[in-house]
């Protein structure tokens, strides 16, 4: 009944204000930035004009950029892997808790998501700083003071802290959909607890793990504040060099090229996921 | 359901410690009487909180962020309610495209949005404008509102509206008296989550704020890259406090698990 | 002229006809049920009367006035929805009062009218509660009170009892009929439950694939179903395909797979293909060797007030129902005789395409 021909324009009128805003502030700037990445850049004057693919060529051939892309990929992949290793069991443990503990700890694990990432990065820099509690503990154990800040390891730890909720949420959601009787059924057939988890629970929450992994990987690869605050001047990642190109070197076309590549990589990962994984699992698990 | 074993509980405690440690240390250090970043071992002091309130840059950034978050969350709700109704209630050409467009800021890195908006603002001469900053924030918080609204409207029994029509209510009355009250939890929940996201946003804002419109997260980022003293901890503690209040409110009006878990 | 008239109502979605040429007259004060399986078009028909769906063609008249294209909010009909569709954010009182408010009934009149309606459904004590604080049956009554308080010319009930459990449903059937008698409102009910339709309706309209196949009083539909579909859909029945062998003045002989059976002669001709319908309760079980056909008890089911037997015999397996008179039932394997009065056999022309799957018919 909603498709009555006389009322056809109504949905367009209703969505027009939002659509106009999104057209002006999402589509237009993205197109402008894509165009900008093909402009030549004059270092002397800062003018941008003409057409060139030189920025893409240098990003894809210069070892400086390649190293940064490779590091970003490595850091994001490690952060994702650790999130799976911590987040999946934690979600499972949470789902087996009774209320009110379940709600309380769900809040504890998820709420940091809502605290500014700058605050959390700052917290980690204090925890891992030369005078921080982690170093104090290491000294007490006789390991001596260690330089923890400004390393890949610190960036990964902080990224895991920021991203863990994004892993727990989808896994938790798929665990909620899971009928507890299914696991009990497996146990009733004589399966051990481990077998029940591996053979019955794991396959059903796999889509949740995959979806969480993609979100974590995508957000980690484009993370800015964590490497910016905890990576120091040397440990550059993709997001921080875009920032440098734009606000220090003022080479906008170069920064635009890196940003476009980052966006493209992100979209390819997300869309592939939607096509392949979701289609497959939707069919099997409805 | 069976309880967790001891190994599971130890694992869980470590995870909880890991999640809370950075927030806890920030809040503790904020009360230090020392001049350096250290735990308040010799008594508590509010001197660094005072320092924040006397620091004109932080105060100004705080008000910038507050106004920005209030305006962008409110306007995002105003735009999202009709758009979500259109997308969920009607079949029309371009519906899928609009739906994808409205949710796209969730999968476009904020860094990319930041440089893209910077380019646009530079071309139209809007760099440093607070109004354009608000518009940019509306764009990044609208998807959160849309998701809650779409969930609220989809789970809505249309026959309730039909009942109101059959009793003689006009379309405007049905919307005001029936539809809106029924999606109100989604609207308020969406507003709060939009407010928090706007208030916290750093990566896009850092590209498009000017000295007069710098937001609190951007100010903190700049400050932290230059010097680190307990004042940062005090600002951070204030933010943790504000977020905690917002989280509790959110939990009351909508249920935090529903908002966060409903996200994916 | 009838009070509510549907004339050649058709609703098509593209090439699909959800409702085809429905013509129906409902008298003032009458209780009419639209009965059929899901997808038969009964709900679409109700939605067209309500004004939520616009007919592709045809006319709907209410008290002589053409309302075919009138808006739902100008028709003033009372509707009880399957989901009850109560306003969850309003109290019971406000739910019931909503319609009076919309009709701009003066403030002073509203309270007594709401109270009167709640009194009628025995919910006067619950006026301050919210719908979520009520049981299913109570919600159902609120929905009914909300619909009748506006004193609608026609009350529309969309599967009003389907969300209630079996016992409550039966009690509500009688209460619904009672309330309808009291207020005297013309009522149209949609249901897929034949017991519900039969027990409370003045007339039942059977629908099948978007068309009306029979309109009659409940017992006439049961005893004289006009199509095989109705005999299958309404109650249990034994369907026996056969060929007319001989016809004389008073009787005809039908061969059911070689077994000759006598029936009352209609306008049948020798050689006609027919299907005989015999209701299980019309079959009498007699002693072995007596009756028209021999048989053997294959299976028996205890239904409380009745016994249902499956009897194997020369015509295949037949269902027979006997009242539970307290004596011991027949045992499986026991030989019996089957008997019936020729006048209870209904004859349909043509042959059944295939045996229907009973699990698909339930709704």
mmCIF file of N, CA and C in Angstrom, chain B residues 157 159-171 173 177-178 181-182, chain C residues 47 52 72-73 77 79 81 83 85-90 98-99 101-102 146:
data_model
loop_
_atom_site.group_PDB
_atom_site.id
_atom_site.type_symbol
_atom_site.label_atom_id
_atom_site.label_comp_id
_atom_site.label_asym_id
_atom_site.label_seq_id
_atom_site.Cartn_x
_atom_site.Cartn_y
_atom_site.Cartn_z
ATOM 1 N N UNK B 157 5.030 -2.103 14.792
ATOM 2 C CA UNK B 157 3.819 -2.740 14.281
ATOM 3 C C UNK B 157 2.969 -1.686 13.562
ATOM 4 N N UNK B 159 0.191 -1.815 12.286
ATOM 5 C CA UNK B 159 -1.244 -1.794 12.549
ATOM 6 C C UNK B 159 -1.589 -0.834 13.683
ATOM 7 N N UNK B 160 -0.592 -0.471 14.514
ATOM 8 C CA UNK B 160 -0.866 0.524 15.553
ATOM 9 C C UNK B 160 -1.209 1.861 14.899
ATOM 10 N N UNK B 161 -0.458 2.204 13.840
ATOM 11 C CA UNK B 161 -0.778 3.434 13.117
ATOM 12 C C UNK B 161 -2.118 3.309 12.399
ATOM 13 N N UNK B 162 -2.354 2.127 11.840
ATOM 14 C CA UNK B 162 -3.633 1.914 11.164
ATOM 15 C C UNK B 162 -4.788 2.069 12.144
ATOM 16 N N UNK B 163 -4.562 1.568 13.369
ATOM 17 C CA UNK B 163 -5.606 1.707 14.384
ATOM 18 C C UNK B 163 -5.903 3.181 14.624
ATOM 19 N N UNK B 164 -4.839 4.002 14.710
ATOM 20 C CA UNK B 164 -5.049 5.431 14.941
ATOM 21 C C UNK B 164 -5.791 6.072 13.768
ATOM 22 N N UNK B 165 -5.404 5.696 12.532
ATOM 23 C CA UNK B 165 -6.128 6.228 11.359
ATOM 24 C C UNK B 165 -7.595 5.851 11.431
ATOM 25 N N UNK B 166 -7.837 4.578 11.747
ATOM 26 C CA UNK B 166 -9.224 4.108 11.712
ATOM 27 C C UNK B 166 -10.063 4.818 12.766
ATOM 28 N N UNK B 167 -9.407 5.327 13.811
ATOM 29 C CA UNK B 167 -10.155 6.044 14.843
ATOM 30 C C UNK B 167 -10.328 7.513 14.472
ATOM 31 N N UNK B 168 -9.855 7.893 13.276
ATOM 32 C CA UNK B 168 -10.140 9.231 12.773
ATOM 33 C C UNK B 168 -8.977 10.203 12.839
ATOM 34 N N UNK B 169 -7.762 9.724 13.189
ATOM 35 C CA UNK B 169 -6.632 10.643 13.302
ATOM 36 C C UNK B 169 -6.090 11.013 11.925
ATOM 37 N N UNK B 170 -5.639 12.267 11.778
ATOM 38 C CA UNK B 170 -5.019 12.688 10.522
ATOM 39 C C UNK B 170 -3.577 12.173 10.493
ATOM 40 N N UNK B 171 -2.924 12.279 9.311
ATOM 41 C CA UNK B 171 -1.556 11.758 9.208
ATOM 42 C C UNK B 171 -0.632 12.476 10.181
ATOM 43 N N UNK B 173 -1.430 13.911 13.000
ATOM 44 C CA UNK B 173 -1.740 13.486 14.369
ATOM 45 C C UNK B 173 -1.158 12.113 14.645
ATOM 46 N N UNK B 177 1.226 11.754 17.692
ATOM 47 C CA UNK B 177 0.686 11.072 18.869
ATOM 48 C C UNK B 177 1.077 9.602 18.958
ATOM 49 N N UNK B 178 1.395 8.977 17.811
ATOM 50 C CA UNK B 178 1.652 7.535 17.848
ATOM 51 C C UNK B 178 3.068 7.193 17.387
ATOM 52 N N UNK B 181 6.114 9.048 19.554
ATOM 53 C CA UNK B 181 6.312 8.491 20.898
ATOM 54 C C UNK B 181 6.846 7.066 20.876
ATOM 55 N N UNK B 182 6.446 6.293 19.857
ATOM 56 C CA UNK B 182 6.880 4.902 19.840
ATOM 57 C C UNK B 182 8.334 4.751 19.420
ATOM 58 N N UNK C 47 -9.225 -5.200 4.678
ATOM 59 C CA UNK C 47 -8.435 -3.971 4.585
ATOM 60 C C UNK C 47 -9.045 -2.987 3.596
ATOM 61 N N UNK C 52 -7.542 0.721 4.172
ATOM 62 C CA UNK C 52 -6.085 0.676 4.143
ATOM 63 C C UNK C 52 -5.570 0.204 2.792
ATOM 64 N N UNK C 72 -9.179 6.170 5.168
ATOM 65 C CA UNK C 72 -9.426 5.313 6.334
ATOM 66 C C UNK C 72 -9.859 6.146 7.544
ATOM 67 N N UNK C 73 -9.282 7.345 7.681
ATOM 68 C CA UNK C 73 -9.596 8.119 8.886
ATOM 69 C C UNK C 73 -10.890 8.910 8.772
ATOM 70 N N UNK C 77 -14.933 3.532 11.044
ATOM 71 C CA UNK C 77 -15.182 2.126 11.375
ATOM 72 C C UNK C 77 -14.343 1.738 12.588
ATOM 73 N N UNK C 79 -12.024 -1.029 14.330
ATOM 74 C CA UNK C 79 -11.244 -2.175 13.875
ATOM 75 C C UNK C 79 -10.497 -2.796 15.047
ATOM 76 N N UNK C 81 -7.445 -5.316 15.568
ATOM 77 C CA UNK C 81 -6.388 -5.920 14.781
ATOM 78 C C UNK C 81 -5.918 -7.223 15.400
ATOM 79 N N UNK C 83 -2.928 -8.135 15.964
ATOM 80 C CA UNK C 83 -1.897 -7.870 16.985
ATOM 81 C C UNK C 83 -2.440 -6.962 18.091
ATOM 82 N N UNK C 85 -2.732 -4.017 18.277
ATOM 83 C CA UNK C 85 -2.302 -2.676 17.893
ATOM 84 C C UNK C 85 -2.690 -1.625 18.916
ATOM 85 N N UNK C 86 -2.515 -1.959 20.186
ATOM 86 C CA UNK C 86 -2.761 -0.952 21.219
ATOM 87 C C UNK C 86 -1.627 0.060 21.194
ATOM 88 N N UNK C 87 -1.909 1.298 21.645
ATOM 89 C CA UNK C 87 -0.854 2.293 21.722
ATOM 90 C C UNK C 87 -0.048 2.000 22.985
ATOM 91 N N UNK C 88 1.212 1.550 22.840
ATOM 92 C CA UNK C 88 1.930 1.051 24.013
ATOM 93 C C UNK C 88 2.272 2.139 25.022
ATOM 94 N N UNK C 89 2.295 3.395 24.553
ATOM 95 C CA UNK C 89 2.717 4.485 25.435
ATOM 96 C C UNK C 89 1.519 5.173 26.091
ATOM 97 N N UNK C 90 0.312 4.623 25.900
ATOM 98 C CA UNK C 90 -0.871 5.225 26.515
ATOM 99 C C UNK C 90 -1.513 4.205 27.460
ATOM 100 N N UNK C 98 -8.779 7.708 22.793
ATOM 101 C CA UNK C 98 -8.146 8.303 21.619
ATOM 102 C C UNK C 98 -9.149 8.595 20.493
ATOM 103 N N UNK C 99 -9.989 7.592 20.200
ATOM 104 C CA UNK C 99 -10.943 7.754 19.110
ATOM 105 C C UNK C 99 -11.959 8.859 19.384
ATOM 106 N N UNK C 101 -11.416 11.475 21.203
ATOM 107 C CA UNK C 101 -10.676 12.723 21.046
ATOM 108 C C UNK C 101 -10.602 13.104 19.568
ATOM 109 N N UNK C 102 -10.290 12.126 18.718
ATOM 110 C CA UNK C 102 -10.162 12.374 17.284
ATOM 111 C C UNK C 102 -11.500 12.812 16.695
ATOM 112 N N UNK C 146 -11.811 -0.124 22.539
ATOM 113 C CA UNK C 146 -11.350 1.029 21.776
ATOM 114 C C UNK C 146 -12.116 1.133 20.448
#
